Amino acid sequence: MATDQLSAETVKYLADKQIPQLFEFLYHETLLTRPTDLIGHLLTLLKTKPVPKIVVMGPPLGGKTAQCERIVAKYGVVHISTGDLLRKELTTGSALAKQIQSTMNAGSLVSDQIVVQLVKDRLQSQECKEKGWLLDGFPRTRVQALSLQQVGVIPSCVIVLDVPSDLIVDRAEGRRVDPKTGRVYHVKSNPPPAGLEVEQRPDDSASAVSVRLSNYTTNLADIEECYSSVSVHVNGGRTEEEIANEITEQIDARVGR
Ligand code: AMP
């Protein structure tokens, strides 16, 4: 039923109790499980406390990493960063590493098939089922978003960070990474400790960043369409603390019933 036919009071009630999200959750879980005892299954689902299922999207160098670290610390969810998983793969020298190395250095997207498999494997883990999860850098295409939907994986909250492009250019020029720990620094705003050997990521070059940004902006609307009932835009041009506070509010409003 279209909500414009409902009273303001009813619309508020639906939003406060997160009723659309609840029904969507029951619908997808039921399709996935296809239980013989439907009512019993629904009752069990209603009694189970849902775990947070969060997606964070944002342009390259849009501050996703810092926000994701905070979300993981606050909600205890499993952090699944496809960029980190793929970079780890590169260090193994495997056949897959050879296949994806030049794609990643150029800032282009690794094939949907490879990335979707990596993510599906992790989401199936018992830890993800018990603690919930945070997807960082995934989905990056509509195909990736639909692949998750097909296996019944529906996030409870999708955060989209909106970041001005001049900030992205500054971050690209100044970002440095500790290759041993993966810790991220910025030469001006968060310089690495004296003596620490840090590197610039190959895909932080001006040309690679422009490819990454263009991929992001081209795909965003298509991906968001898959998550219209759970996605929210957050102004990522503020301090880390301010952004984190708003993200927390948005997650709390959407996660749980
Ligand atoms: P990130 O650290 O999230 O910026 O990812 C670094 C690089 O990994 C990207 O520029 C892509 O080459 C690759 N990558 C990460 N996530 C994905 C994804 N979901 N789909 C395709 N390629 C990805």
XYZ file of C-alpha atoms and ligand atoms in Angstrom:
280
model
C 0.000 0.000 0.000
C 1.345 3.447 -0.876
C 2.089 5.409 2.294
C 0.567 8.608 0.847
C -2.833 7.040 1.510
C -2.085 6.689 5.225
C -2.432 9.207 8.012
C 0.723 10.942 9.255
C 0.283 9.137 12.562
C 0.244 5.727 10.863
C 3.274 6.597 8.733
C 5.162 7.600 11.883
C 4.139 4.357 13.594
C 5.389 2.320 10.612
C 8.710 4.165 10.687
C 9.163 4.035 14.483
C 8.522 0.295 14.613
C 10.522 -0.318 11.415
C 7.653 -2.374 10.053
C 8.696 -2.335 6.347
C 12.176 -3.568 7.334
C 10.700 -6.261 9.583
C 8.448 -7.631 6.845
C 11.253 -7.473 4.308
C 13.473 -9.424 6.700
C 10.783 -12.107 7.255
C 10.081 -12.317 3.536
C 13.714 -12.810 2.521
C 14.538 -15.245 5.333
C 11.490 -17.306 4.376
C 12.418 -17.384 0.695
C 15.918 -18.427 1.626
C 14.901 -21.178 4.047
C 11.624 -22.353 2.445
C 10.465 -23.925 5.739
C 7.814 -26.646 5.805
C 6.562 -25.318 9.124
C 6.112 -21.722 7.977
C 4.434 -20.341 11.085
C 6.929 -22.055 13.401
C 9.781 -20.637 11.324
C 8.322 -17.114 11.433
C 7.861 -17.308 15.194
C 11.487 -18.396 15.648
C 12.669 -15.532 13.460
C 10.628 -13.029 15.423
C 12.128 -14.266 18.686
C 15.723 -14.143 17.381
C 17.491 -10.865 17.975
C 18.700 -9.687 14.585
C 22.409 -8.984 14.189
C 23.629 -5.775 12.528
C 24.144 -6.159 8.777
C 25.788 -2.983 7.608
C 27.122 -1.737 4.283
C 29.320 1.361 4.086
C 29.689 2.966 0.686
C 31.640 6.043 -0.229
C 33.984 7.401 -2.869
C 37.630 6.297 -2.873
C 39.472 8.094 -0.082
C 36.140 9.159 1.329
C 37.020 8.167 4.900
C 35.365 4.719 4.842
C 38.238 2.972 6.612
C 38.177 5.192 9.714
C 34.396 4.979 10.003
C 34.381 1.231 9.469
C 36.950 0.758 12.240
C 34.705 2.697 14.600
C 31.600 0.727 13.606
C 33.425 -2.566 14.158
C 34.626 -1.410 17.590
C 31.147 -0.219 18.603
C 28.952 -3.033 17.289
C 31.380 -5.964 17.383
C 30.503 -6.978 13.827
C 32.822 -8.855 11.456
C 34.612 -6.429 9.135
C 34.640 -7.600 5.520
C 36.688 -5.211 3.386
C 36.986 -6.464 -0.181
C 39.909 -4.081 -0.805
C 41.793 -5.602 2.166
C 40.925 -9.162 1.108
C 42.145 -8.513 -2.431
C 45.334 -6.754 -1.259
C 46.027 -9.739 1.007
C 45.563 -12.031 -1.977
C 48.165 -9.964 -3.895
C 50.812 -10.767 -1.275
C 50.396 -14.526 -1.848
C 51.695 -14.470 -5.424
C 48.865 -16.884 -6.355
C 47.439 -17.254 -9.869
C 44.520 -15.112 -8.735
C 46.964 -12.450 -7.487
C 48.611 -12.303 -10.914
C 45.194 -12.023 -12.513
C 44.070 -9.048 -10.405
C 47.327 -7.127 -9.819
C 47.252 -4.819 -12.839
C 43.497 -4.252 -12.548
C 43.898 -3.076 -8.967
C 46.948 -0.897 -9.646
C 45.020 0.884 -12.388
C 42.137 1.525 -9.977
C 39.749 -0.585 -12.069
C 37.244 -3.029 -10.640
C 38.134 -6.674 -10.165
C 35.584 -8.995 -11.814
C 32.240 -9.368 -10.068
C 32.567 -13.144 -10.055
C 35.830 -13.116 -8.057
C 34.701 -10.524 -5.528
C 31.220 -11.968 -5.015
C 32.699 -15.394 -4.228
C 35.121 -13.881 -1.699
C 32.284 -12.109 0.082
C 29.813 -14.998 -0.006
C 32.411 -17.315 1.555
C 32.901 -14.924 4.449
C 29.233 -14.154 5.024
C 28.549 -17.860 5.426
C 30.878 -18.103 8.429
C 29.369 -18.844 11.832
C 31.028 -15.688 13.179
C 29.116 -13.499 10.724
C 25.862 -15.230 11.594
C 26.432 -14.682 15.318
C 27.968 -11.202 15.369
C 26.627 -9.597 12.207
C 28.835 -7.993 9.586
C 30.025 -4.818 7.978
C 30.679 -4.779 4.253
C 33.310 -2.191 3.345
C 33.849 -1.541 -0.371
C 31.179 -4.014 -1.455
C 28.927 -3.960 -3.420
C 30.538 -1.746 -6.030
C 28.304 -2.776 -8.937
C 24.635 -3.601 -9.332
C 25.571 -7.191 -10.242
C 27.328 -7.535 -6.889
C 24.322 -6.133 -5.016
C 21.934 -8.454 -6.851
C 24.185 -11.477 -6.232
C 23.788 -10.902 -2.508
C 20.043 -10.463 -2.801
C 19.792 -13.737 -4.695
C 21.215 -15.606 -1.719
C 18.972 -13.712 0.691
C 21.618 -11.365 2.060
C 19.849 -8.099 2.824
C 21.615 -5.391 4.829
C 19.749 -3.719 7.673
C 21.518 -0.413 7.060
C 23.414 1.032 4.084
C 25.458 4.150 4.846
C 26.457 6.267 1.845
C 29.189 8.792 2.630
C 28.926 11.970 0.552
C 32.356 13.543 0.259
C 33.350 16.700 -1.672
C 35.794 15.906 -4.498
C 38.457 18.474 -3.414
C 38.786 16.551 -0.153
C 39.306 13.323 -2.113
C 42.143 14.843 -4.176
C 43.885 16.102 -1.023
C 43.550 12.713 0.650
C 44.875 10.895 -2.438
C 47.993 13.042 -2.517
C 48.672 12.724 1.207
C 47.619 9.172 2.065
C 50.361 6.799 3.207
C 50.010 3.215 4.381
C 52.152 1.118 6.701
C 52.661 -2.013 4.547
C 53.173 -4.211 7.623
C 49.975 -3.337 9.532
C 47.824 -1.718 6.841
C 47.462 1.343 9.098
C 46.581 4.465 7.173
C 48.177 7.918 7.681
C 48.033 11.319 6.013
C 51.196 13.359 5.594
C 49.515 16.529 6.913
C 46.558 15.629 9.119
C 47.786 12.350 10.620
C 51.510 11.947 9.905
C 53.122 8.536 10.424
C 55.422 8.212 13.466
C 59.030 9.284 12.751
C 61.070 6.451 11.291
C 58.088 4.341 10.192
C 58.453 3.139 6.590
C 55.208 4.005 4.824
C 54.146 3.734 1.190
C 51.734 5.375 -1.196
C 49.250 2.864 -2.598
C 49.744 2.391 -6.359
C 46.035 3.048 -6.835
C 46.293 6.440 -5.089
C 47.997 7.916 -8.176
C 45.998 10.744 -9.798
C 45.049 8.610 -12.811
C 43.956 5.592 -10.733
C 41.942 7.767 -8.330
C 40.105 9.316 -11.258
C 39.205 5.824 -12.578
C 38.047 4.751 -9.112
C 35.967 7.867 -8.622
C 34.343 7.514 -11.992
C 33.482 3.839 -11.304
C 31.966 4.841 -7.994
C 29.800 7.662 -9.318
C 28.658 5.641 -12.328
C 27.496 2.686 -10.247
C 26.140 4.383 -7.129
C 22.543 5.025 -8.240
C 22.135 1.481 -9.611
C 23.382 -0.049 -6.370
C 21.316 2.244 -4.179
C 18.177 1.265 -6.053
C 18.603 -2.220 -4.574
C 18.638 -0.758 -1.058
C 16.085 2.053 -1.225
C 14.380 1.131 2.044
C 17.566 0.879 4.110
C 20.039 3.368 2.657
C 20.891 6.764 4.105
C 23.274 9.513 2.981
C 25.690 10.939 5.538
C 27.661 14.147 4.995
C 31.269 12.920 4.955
C 32.787 16.384 4.700
C 32.826 16.933 8.484
C 35.111 15.825 11.296
C 35.566 12.092 11.820
C 33.784 12.398 15.170
C 30.758 14.199 13.738
C 30.409 11.704 10.922
C 30.741 8.797 13.363
C 28.023 10.212 15.613
C 25.572 10.485 12.756
C 26.427 7.008 11.485
C 25.762 5.598 14.955
C 22.354 7.317 15.075
C 21.454 5.960 11.658
C 22.555 2.421 12.457
C 20.728 2.432 15.789
C 17.564 3.588 14.059
C 17.687 0.753 11.543
C 19.305 -2.190 13.261
C 17.208 -4.246 15.655
C 13.480 -4.296 15.969
P 39.490 -0.242 -1.694
O 40.539 -0.504 -0.676
O 38.110 -0.544 -1.172
O 39.580 1.144 -2.259
O 39.715 -1.267 -2.898
C 40.940 -1.278 -3.594
C 40.769 -1.920 -4.955
O 40.322 -3.272 -4.801
C 39.715 -1.264 -5.840
O 40.210 -0.126 -6.529
C 39.395 -2.421 -6.796
O 40.429 -2.620 -7.740
C 39.422 -3.626 -5.846
N 38.096 -3.840 -5.245
C 37.751 -3.703 -3.930
N 36.476 -3.995 -3.725
C 35.971 -4.324 -4.935
C 34.677 -4.706 -5.389
N 33.638 -4.808 -4.552
N 34.528 -4.978 -6.712
C 35.558 -4.899 -7.583
N 36.788 -4.524 -7.221
C 37.008 -4.236 -5.907
